N, CA and C atoms as an extended XYZ file, in Angstrom:
447
Properties=species:S:1:pos:R:3:atomname:S:1:resname:S:1:resid:I:1 pbc="F F F"
N        -7.985       46.696      179.306 N   MET     1
C        -7.005       46.809      178.272 CA  MET     1
C        -6.467       45.453      177.899 C   MET     1
N        -6.430       45.192      176.633 N   PRO     2
C        -5.884       43.898      176.211 CA  PRO     2
C        -4.370       43.925      176.302 C   PRO     2
N        -3.788       42.754      176.564 N   ALA     3
C        -2.325       42.640      176.665 CA  ALA     3
C        -1.722       42.770      175.288 C   ALA     3
N        -0.537       43.310      175.250 N   HIS     4
C         0.175       43.465      173.997 CA  HIS     4
C         0.479       42.077      173.447 C   HIS     4
N         0.346       41.898      172.119 N   PRO     5
C         0.535       40.554      171.566 CA  PRO     5
C         1.955       40.027      171.745 C   PRO     5
N         2.987       40.873      171.962 N   MET     6
C         4.370       40.400      172.089 CA  MET     6
C         4.754       40.144      173.554 C   MET     6
N         3.904       40.471      174.487 N   THR     7
C         4.193       40.264      175.902 CA  THR     7
C         3.988       38.790      176.227 C   THR     7
N         5.001       38.201      176.874 N   PRO     8
C         4.814       36.787      177.211 CA  PRO     8
C         3.711       36.635      178.236 C   PRO     8
N         3.038       35.568      178.109 N   ARG     9
C         1.944       35.316      179.030 CA  ARG     9
C         2.493       34.831      180.371 C   ARG     9
N         1.913       35.286      181.381 N   ALA    10
C         2.296       34.829      182.712 CA  ALA    10
C         1.690       33.455      182.922 C   ALA    10
N         2.549       32.510      183.161 N   THR    11
C         2.039       31.154      183.398 CA  THR    11
C         1.953       30.949      184.896 C   THR    11
N         0.945       30.327      185.319 N   PRO    12
C         0.809       30.110      186.765 CA  PRO    12
C         1.916       29.157      187.246 C   PRO    12
N         2.508       29.490      188.400 N   ARG    13
C         3.552       28.639      188.957 CA  ARG    13
C         2.912       27.496      189.719 C   ARG    13
N         3.493       26.348      189.494 N   LEU    14
C         3.001       25.190      190.228 CA  LEU    14
C         3.773       25.084      191.533 C   LEU    14
N         3.114       24.920      192.593 N   ARG    15
C         3.772       24.787      193.892 CA  ARG    15
C         3.877       23.312      194.227 C   ARG    15
N         5.159       22.912      194.441 N   ARG    16
C         5.377       21.534      194.854 CA  ARG    16
C         5.811       21.548      196.311 C   ARG    16
N         5.441       20.577      197.042 N   PRO    17
C         5.903       20.545      198.435 CA  PRO    17
C         7.418       20.324      198.465 C   PRO    17
N         8.103       20.893      199.480 N   MET    18
C         9.555       20.748      199.586 CA  MET    18
C         9.880       19.288      199.851 C   MET    18
N        10.879       18.823      199.153 N   GLN    19
C        11.279       17.443      199.322 CA  GLN    19
C        12.709       17.403      199.826 C   GLN    19
N        13.039       16.448      200.689 N   GLY    20
C        14.384       16.277      201.212 CA  GLY    20
C        15.066       15.125      200.498 C   GLY    20
N        16.194       14.729      201.034 N   PHE    21
C        16.921       13.601      200.472 CA  PHE    21
C        16.355       12.308      201.029 C   PHE    21
N        16.445       11.284      200.235 N   THR    22
C        15.997        9.978      200.709 CA  THR    22
C        17.110        9.366      201.567 C   THR    22
N        16.758        8.402      202.349 N   LEU    23
C        17.727        7.717      203.190 CA  LEU    23
C        18.818        7.080      202.339 C   LEU    23
N        18.461        6.531      201.210 N   PHE    24
C        19.429        5.900      200.324 CA  PHE    24
C        20.443        6.919      199.813 C   PHE    24
N        19.989        8.102      199.429 N   GLU    25
C        20.901        9.142      198.949 CA  GLU    25
C        21.871        9.576      200.050 C   GLU    25
N        21.376        9.713      201.269 N   LEU    26
C        22.243       10.076      202.372 CA  LEU    26
C        23.278        8.991      202.648 C   LEU    26
N        22.878        7.734      202.556 N   LEU    27
C        23.821        6.636      202.769 CA  LEU    27
C        24.902        6.615      201.694 C   LEU    27
N        24.553        6.902      200.465 N   VAL    28
C        25.531        6.934      199.381 CA  VAL    28
C        26.546        8.067      199.619 C   VAL    28
N        26.071        9.223      200.028 N   VAL    29
C        26.963       10.346      200.303 CA  VAL    29
C        27.896       10.008      201.466 C   VAL    29
N        27.364        9.390      202.526 N   MET    30
C        28.195        9.013      203.664 CA  MET    30
C        29.238        7.968      203.266 C   MET    30
N        28.875        7.058      202.391 N   LEU    31
C        29.813        6.053      201.914 CA  LEU    31
C        30.954        6.711      201.128 C   LEU    31
N        30.631        7.652      200.277 N   ILE    32
C        31.653        8.355      199.492 CA  ILE    32
C        32.586        9.129      200.419 C   ILE    32
N        32.035        9.816      201.414 N   ILE    33
C        32.869       10.566      202.365 CA  ILE    33
C        33.775        9.605      203.141 C   ILE    33
N        33.244        8.468      203.541 N   GLY    34
C        34.044        7.474      204.247 CA  GLY    34
C        35.185        6.943      203.402 C   GLY    34
N        34.928        6.689      202.132 N   LEU    35
C        35.980        6.205      201.231 CA  LEU    35
C        37.079        7.252      201.047 C   LEU    35
N        36.672        8.498      200.885 N   LEU    36
C        37.656        9.571      200.744 CA  LEU    36
C        38.492        9.720      202.018 C   LEU    36
N        37.856        9.645      203.185 N   ALA    37
C        38.585        9.772      204.447 CA  ALA    37
C        39.562        8.616      204.636 C   ALA    37
N        39.175        7.421      204.234 N   SER    38
C        40.078        6.276      204.398 CA  SER    38
C        41.268        6.364      203.446 C   SER    38
N        41.117        7.061      202.362 N   TYR    39
C        42.217        7.237      201.415 CA  TYR    39
C        43.131        8.383      201.843 C   TYR    39
N        42.555        9.502      202.263 N   VAL    40
C        43.318       10.708      202.580 CA  VAL    40
C        43.886       10.658      203.997 C   VAL    40
N        43.173       10.060      204.947 N   GLY    41
C        43.576       10.049      206.351 CA  GLY    41
C        44.988        9.554      206.593 C   GLY    41
N        45.344        8.354      206.132 N   PRO    42
C        46.706        7.864      206.390 CA  PRO    42
C        47.791        8.762      205.782 C   PRO    42
N        47.525        9.317      204.629 N   ARG    43
C        48.510       10.212      204.014 CA  ARG    43
C        48.689       11.479      204.841 C   ARG    43
N        47.599       11.987      205.382 N   TYR    44
C        47.650       13.194      206.205 CA  TYR    44
C        48.450       12.934      207.475 C   TYR    44
N        48.159       11.847      208.163 N   PHE    45
C        48.838       11.572      209.425 CA  PHE    45
C        50.306       11.223      209.220 C   PHE    45
N        50.665       10.673      208.074 N   ALA    46
C        52.085       10.432      207.779 CA  ALA    46
C        52.820       11.763      207.669 C   ALA    46
N        52.177       12.776      207.083 N   GLN    47
C        52.799       14.091      206.970 CA  GLN    47
C        52.950       14.748      208.334 C   GLN    47
N        51.981       14.536      209.227 N   VAL    48
C        52.072       15.103      210.576 CA  VAL    48
C        53.281       14.520      211.291 C   VAL    48
N        53.485       13.203      211.153 N   GLY    49
C        54.638       12.560      211.788 CA  GLY    49
C        55.952       13.107      211.266 C   GLY    49
N        56.032       13.333      209.965 N   LYS    50
C        57.258       13.884      209.381 CA  LYS    50
C        57.517       15.296      209.896 C   LYS    50
N        56.464       16.071      210.057 N   SER    51
C        56.652       17.446      210.520 CA  SER    51
C        57.095       17.475      211.980 C   SER    51
N        56.649       16.517      212.800 N   GLU    52
C        57.100       16.466      214.190 CA  GLU    52
C        58.592       16.143      214.252 C   GLU    52
N        59.056       15.240      213.404 N   VAL    53
C        60.479       14.902      213.361 CA  VAL    53
C        61.289       16.132      212.935 C   VAL    53
N        60.803       16.862      211.938 N   LYS    54
C        61.508       18.074      211.494 CA  LYS    54
C        61.531       19.125      212.600 C   LYS    54
N        60.421       19.249      213.326 N   ALA    55
C        60.369       20.216      214.426 CA  ALA    55
C        61.358       19.836      215.519 C   ALA    55
N        61.479       18.543      215.813 N   ALA    56
C        62.440       18.089      216.834 CA  ALA    56
C        63.862       18.429      216.405 C   ALA    56
N        64.179       18.185      215.142 N   ARG    57
C        65.526       18.497      214.653 CA  ARG    57
C        65.810       19.999      214.731 C   ARG    57
N        64.811       20.815      214.410 N   ALA    58
C        64.994       22.270      214.464 CA  ALA    58
C        65.187       22.742      215.906 C   ALA    58
N        64.401       22.198      216.838 N   GLN    59
C        64.570       22.565      218.243 CA  GLN    59
C        65.945       22.145      218.754 C   GLN    59
N        66.372       20.954      218.367 N   MET    60
C        67.675       20.474      218.810 CA  MET    60
C        68.802       21.344      218.247 C   MET    60
N        68.647       21.799      217.039 N   ASP    61
C        69.651       22.685      216.437 CA  ASP    61
C        69.749       23.992      217.233 C   ASP    61
N        68.600       24.545      217.608 N   ALA    62
C        68.603       25.786      218.396 CA  ALA    62
C        69.231       25.553      219.773 C   ALA    62
N        68.930       24.412      220.389 N   LEU    63
C        69.525       24.103      221.686 CA  LEU    63
C        71.043       23.919      221.570 C   LEU    63
N        71.492       23.275      220.494 N   GLU    64
C        72.933       23.093      220.274 CA  GLU    64
C        73.641       24.443      220.157 C   GLU    64
N        73.034       25.373      219.437 N   LYS    65
C        73.643       26.702      219.290 CA  LYS    65
C        73.718       27.420      220.640 C   LYS    65
N        72.678       27.264      221.443 N   SER    66
C        72.685       27.874      222.770 CA  SER    66
C        73.746       27.232      223.665 C   SER    66
N        73.897       25.921      223.557 N   LEU    67
C        74.929       25.227      224.330 CA  LEU    67
C        76.332       25.669      223.902 C   LEU    67
N        76.516       25.884      222.614 N   GLU    68
C        77.816       26.373      222.115 CA  GLU    68
C        78.103       27.770      222.659 C   GLU    68
N        77.094       28.617      222.716 N   GLN    69
C        77.280       29.967      223.268 CA  GLN    69
C        77.621       29.886      224.752 C   GLN    69
N        76.973       28.992      225.469 N   TYR    70
C        77.276       28.758      226.882 CA  TYR    70
C        78.750       28.354      227.028 C   TYR    70
N        79.202       27.417      226.184 N   ARG    71
C        80.587       26.940      226.241 CA  ARG    71
C        81.568       28.083      225.971 C   ARG    71
N        81.240       28.946      225.023 N   LEU    72
C        82.131       30.075      224.725 CA  LEU    72
C        82.260       31.007      225.937 C   LEU    72
N        81.166       31.219      226.651 N   ASP    73
C        81.194       32.115      227.812 CA  ASP    73
C        81.865       31.467      229.025 C   ASP    73
N        81.473       30.241      229.340 N   VAL    74
C        81.883       29.592      230.582 CA  VAL    74
C        83.182       28.806      230.408 C   VAL    74
N        83.428       28.295      229.210 N   GLY    75
C        84.627       27.512      228.966 CA  GLY    75
C        84.373       26.018      228.888 C   GLY    75
N        83.165       25.600      229.153 N   ARG    76
C        82.785       24.190      229.061 CA  ARG    76
C        81.268       24.109      228.913 C   ARG    76
N        80.787       22.923      228.554 N   PHE    77
C        79.340       22.717      228.453 CA  PHE    77
C        78.768       22.500      229.855 C   PHE    77
N        77.463       22.720      230.036 N   PRO    78
C        76.863       22.410      231.339 CA  PRO    78
C        77.032       20.919      231.647 C   PRO    78
N        77.141       20.601      232.920 N   THR    79
C        77.238       19.194      233.306 CA  THR    79
C        75.872       18.532      233.130 C   THR    79
N        75.865       17.209      233.175 N   THR    80
C        74.600       16.481      233.079 CA  THR    80
C        73.670       16.900      234.216 C   THR    80
N        74.242       17.099      235.408 N   GLU    81
C        73.423       17.497      236.558 CA  GLU    81
C        72.811       18.886      236.359 C   GLU    81
N        73.581       19.795      235.792 N   GLN    82
C        73.052       21.141      235.531 CA  GLN    82
C        71.996       21.083      234.438 C   GLN    82
N        72.223       20.250      233.452 N   GLY    83
C        71.264       20.035      232.378 CA  GLY    83
C        71.011       21.274      231.535 C   GLY    83
N        69.941       21.221      230.779 N   LEU    84
C        69.579       22.328      229.897 CA  LEU    84
C        69.056       23.529      230.673 C   LEU    84
N        68.719       23.339      231.943 N   ALA    85
C        68.262       24.456      232.775 CA  ALA    85
C        69.349       25.513      232.920 C   ALA    85
N        70.621       25.104      232.750 N   ALA    86
C        71.733       26.054      232.854 CA  ALA    86
C        71.700       27.089      231.737 C   ALA    86
N        70.922       26.838      230.708 N   LEU    87
C        70.800       27.814      229.624 CA  LEU    87
C        69.890       28.975      230.014 C   LEU    87
N        69.040       28.765      231.017 N   MET    88
C        68.080       29.796      231.417 CA  MET    88
C        68.418       30.454      232.758 C   MET    88
N        68.956       29.656      233.690 N   ALA    89
C        69.249       30.174      235.028 CA  ALA    89
C        70.726       29.952      235.337 C   ALA    89
N        71.333       30.932      235.961 N   LYS    90
C        72.764       30.858      236.267 CA  LYS    90
C        73.030       29.752      237.287 C   LYS    90
N        73.887       28.799      236.917 N   PRO    91
C        74.268       27.772      237.890 CA  PRO    91
C        75.152       28.368      238.983 C   PRO    91
N        75.166       27.719      240.135 N   ASN    92
C        76.037       28.164      241.228 CA  ASN    92
C        77.496       28.066      240.783 C   ASN    92
N        78.301       28.990      241.235 N   ASN    93
C        79.752       29.001      240.979 CA  ASN    93
C        80.097       29.096      239.495 C   ASN    93
N        79.350       29.852      238.735 N   GLU    94
C        79.668       30.090      237.311 CA  GLU    94
C        79.772       31.596      237.095 C   GLU    94
N        80.905       32.213      237.436 N   PRO    95
C        81.018       33.671      237.333 CA  PRO    95
C        81.001       34.189      235.889 C   PRO    95
N        81.350       33.360      234.926 N   LYS    96
C        81.398       33.814      233.535 CA  LYS    96
C        80.081       33.610      232.791 C   LYS    96
N        79.064       33.107      233.470 N   TRP    97
C        77.774       32.836      232.826 CA  TRP    97
C        77.205       34.135      232.296 C   TRP    97
N        76.842       34.172      231.029 N   GLY    98
C        76.341       35.394      230.401 CA  GLY    98
C        74.929       35.263      229.865 C   GLY    98
N        74.173       34.346      230.394 N   GLY    99
C        72.839       34.042      229.866 CA  GLY    99
C        71.785       35.021      230.312 C   GLY    99
N        70.566       34.732      230.076 N   PRO   100
C        70.062       33.464      229.542 CA  PRO   100
C        70.387       33.296      228.053 C   PRO   100
N        70.533       32.054      227.669 N   TYR   101
C        70.933       31.721      226.310 CA  TYR   101
C        69.752       31.364      225.415 C   TYR   101
N        68.581       31.342      225.983 N   LEU   102
C        67.349       31.106      225.217 CA  LEU   102
C        66.370       32.229      225.521 C   LEU   102
N        65.518       32.576      224.561 N   LYS   103
C        64.521       33.620      224.786 CA  LYS   103
C        63.388       33.134      225.678 C   LYS   103
N        63.073       31.836      225.582 N   LYS   104
C        61.999       31.248      226.377 CA  LYS   104
C        62.546       30.024      227.091 C   LYS   104
N        61.751       29.436      227.944 N   ALA   105
C        62.146       28.225      228.664 CA  ALA   105
C        62.463       27.101      227.678 C   ALA   105
N        63.274       26.152      228.127 N   VAL   106
C        63.644       25.015      227.286 CA  VAL   106
C        62.360       24.273      226.917 C   VAL   106
N        62.074       24.137      225.617 N   PRO   107
C        60.821       23.494      225.221 CA  PRO   107
C        60.918       21.970      225.336 C   PRO   107
N        59.779       21.325      225.538 N   PRO   108
C        59.786       19.858      225.422 CA  PRO   108
C        59.861       19.486      223.942 C   PRO   108
N        60.132       18.226      223.666 N   ASP   109
C        60.140       17.804      222.266 CA  ASP   109
C        58.715       17.862      221.713 C   ASP   109
N        58.510       17.683      220.417 N   PRO   110
C        57.165       17.796      219.840 CA  PRO   110
C        56.145       16.798      220.407 C   PRO   110
N        56.619       15.780      221.103 N   TRP   111
C        55.716       14.786      221.696 CA  TRP   111
C        55.488       15.064      223.176 C   TRP   111
N        56.004       16.198      223.674 N   GLY   112
C        55.742       16.610      225.042 CA  GLY   112
C        56.695       16.059      226.082 C   GLY   112
N        57.805       15.483      225.670 N   THR   113
C        58.778       14.892      226.588 CA  THR   113
C        60.030       15.774      226.652 C   THR   113
N        60.631       15.913      227.831 N   PRO   114
C        61.869       16.700      227.902 CA  PRO   114
C        62.997       16.041      227.107 C   PRO   114
N        63.873       16.866      226.562 N   TYR   115
C        65.053       16.350      225.872 CA  TYR   115
C        66.001       15.740      226.905 C   TYR   115
N        66.723       14.721      226.483 N   VAL   116
C        67.722       14.078      227.344 CA  VAL   116
C        69.079       14.698      227.007 C   VAL   116
N        69.755       15.200      228.045 N   TYR   117
C        71.050       15.869      227.862 CA  TYR   117
C        72.089       15.164      228.724 C   TYR   117
N        73.236       14.846      228.133 N   LYS   118
C        74.364       14.235      228.859 CA  LYS   118
C        75.648       14.942      228.456 C   LYS   118
N        76.448       15.291      229.453 N   SER   119
C        77.751       15.885      229.178 CA  SER   119
C        78.729       15.398      230.234 C   SER   119
N        79.794       14.750      229.854 N   PRO   120
C        80.205       14.454      228.486 CA  PRO   120
C        79.324       13.367      227.883 C   PRO   120
N        79.209       13.421      226.573 N   GLY   121
C        78.341       12.480      225.880 CA  GLY   121
C        79.088       11.261      225.377 C   GLY   121
N        78.341       10.279      224.943 N   GLU   122
C        78.918        9.064      224.371 CA  GLU   122
C        79.340        9.280      222.916 C   GLU   122
N        78.724       10.278      222.255 N   HIS   123
C        78.971       10.503      220.826 CA  HIS   123
C        79.731       11.799      220.551 C   HIS   123
N        80.018       12.567      221.581 N   GLY   124
C        80.708       13.843      221.401 CA  GLY   124
C        80.841       14.548      222.736 C   GLY   124
N        81.047       15.857      222.688 N   ASP   125
C        81.169       16.629      223.924 CA  ASP   125
C        79.905       16.548      224.765 C   ASP   125
N        78.771       16.505      224.088 N   PHE   126
C        77.483       16.339      224.778 CA  PHE   126
C        76.537       15.585      223.858 C   PHE   126
N        75.600       14.899      224.462 N   ASP   127
C        74.545       14.206      223.718 CA  ASP   127
C        73.224       14.887      224.029 C   ASP   127
N        72.465       15.159      222.993 N   LEU   128
C        71.130       15.724      223.119 CA  LEU   128
C        70.214       14.791      222.350 C   LEU   128
N        69.223       14.233      223.039 N   VAL   129
C        68.405       13.179      222.441 CA  VAL   129
C        66.935       13.406      222.768 C   VAL   129
N        66.087       13.079      221.807 N   THR   130
C        64.660       12.922      222.061 CA  THR   130
C        64.327       11.469      221.759 C   THR   130
N        63.451       10.893      222.551 N   LEU   131
C        63.138        9.470      222.427 CA  LEU   131
C        62.076        9.179      221.372 C   LEU   131
N        61.579       10.179      220.708 N   GLY   132
C        60.603        9.971      219.635 CA  GLY   132
C        59.188        9.823      220.146 C   GLY   132
N        58.320        9.448      219.257 N   LYS   133
C        56.895        9.398      219.543 CA  LYS   133
C        56.549        8.391      220.638 C   LYS   133
N        57.245        7.254      220.669 N   ASP   134
C        56.922        6.216      221.658 CA  ASP   134
C        57.512        6.497      223.039 C   ASP   134
N        58.373        7.511      223.147 N   ARG   135
C        58.981        7.930      224.413 CA  ARG   135
C        59.806        6.823      225.074 C   ARG   135
N        60.331        5.902      224.247 N   ARG   136
C        61.187        4.818      224.731 CA  ARG   136
C        62.439        4.766      223.870 C   ARG   136
N        63.513        4.298      224.450 N   ALA   137
C        64.770        4.189      223.709 CA  ALA   137
C        64.608        3.203      222.554 C   ALA   137
N        65.250        3.519      221.441 N   GLY   138
C        65.159        2.668      220.259 CA  GLY   138
C        63.955        3.034      219.411 C   GLY   138
N        63.540        2.098      218.590 N   GLY   139
C        62.366        2.318      217.752 CA  GLY   139
C        62.754        2.611      216.314 C   GLY   139
N        61.747        2.608      215.452 N   THR   140
C        61.938        2.898      214.033 CA  THR   140
C        60.889        3.897      213.592 C   THR   140
N        61.148        4.524      212.463 N   GLY   141
C        60.195        5.496      211.917 CA  GLY   141
C        60.006        6.662      212.865 C   GLY   141
N        58.752        7.023      213.152 N   GLU   142
C        58.450        8.120      214.058 CA  GLU   142
C        58.835        7.798      215.493 C   GLU   142
N        58.940        6.516      215.828 N   ASP   143
C        59.311        6.095      217.180 CA  ASP   143
C        60.815        6.114      217.406 C   ASP   143
N        61.597        6.346      216.369 N   ALA   144
C        63.053        6.305      216.480 CA  ALA   144
C        63.572        7.474      217.315 C   ALA   144
N        64.659        7.218      218.027 N   ASP   145
C        65.329        8.281      218.775 CA  ASP   145
C        65.997        9.229      217.784 C   ASP   145
N        66.045       10.497      218.162 N   ILE   146
C        66.706       11.510      217.338 CA  ILE   146
C        67.789       12.131      218.204 C   ILE   146
N        69.022       12.047      217.737 N   GLY   147
C        70.145       12.585      218.493 CA  GLY   147
C        70.905       13.638      217.708 C   GLY   147
N        71.804       14.332      218.375 N   ASN   148
C        72.574       15.389      217.720 CA  ASN   148
C        73.853       14.871      217.073 C   ASN   148
N        74.008       13.580      216.926 N   TRP   149
C        75.206       13.025      216.296 CA  TRP   149
C        74.950       12.515      214.922 C   TRP   149
């Protein structure tokens, strides 16, 4: 049977061997990715540092509220020796203690260091401080100390 005159003719497909990328093309792509990473990387890590500072401030705010609740129950803030542990476990000779004042254990700061607590404090009834990213007193930027004053 002859093919209908309006039917397109089947053209034979040419088979080409599979080809990959050349070394030069791969190097160009890697260069572009490297340039993008060098531009975006510092901006990303600056945002991470800002979020750690915000997290420290939020944790300190929650600890301050718990310390205030402790003061309302007991009549004073925990001593420096009792520390923040007094928010979770009843100190000896505290009959009015109504805790625990936190749902979970006292968290470390976002950099993994315990908060520094002093009562009486130099700046108020109590001082609550995190030493920042460098874990040393002083510093600037992300390394700066963060206090409740």
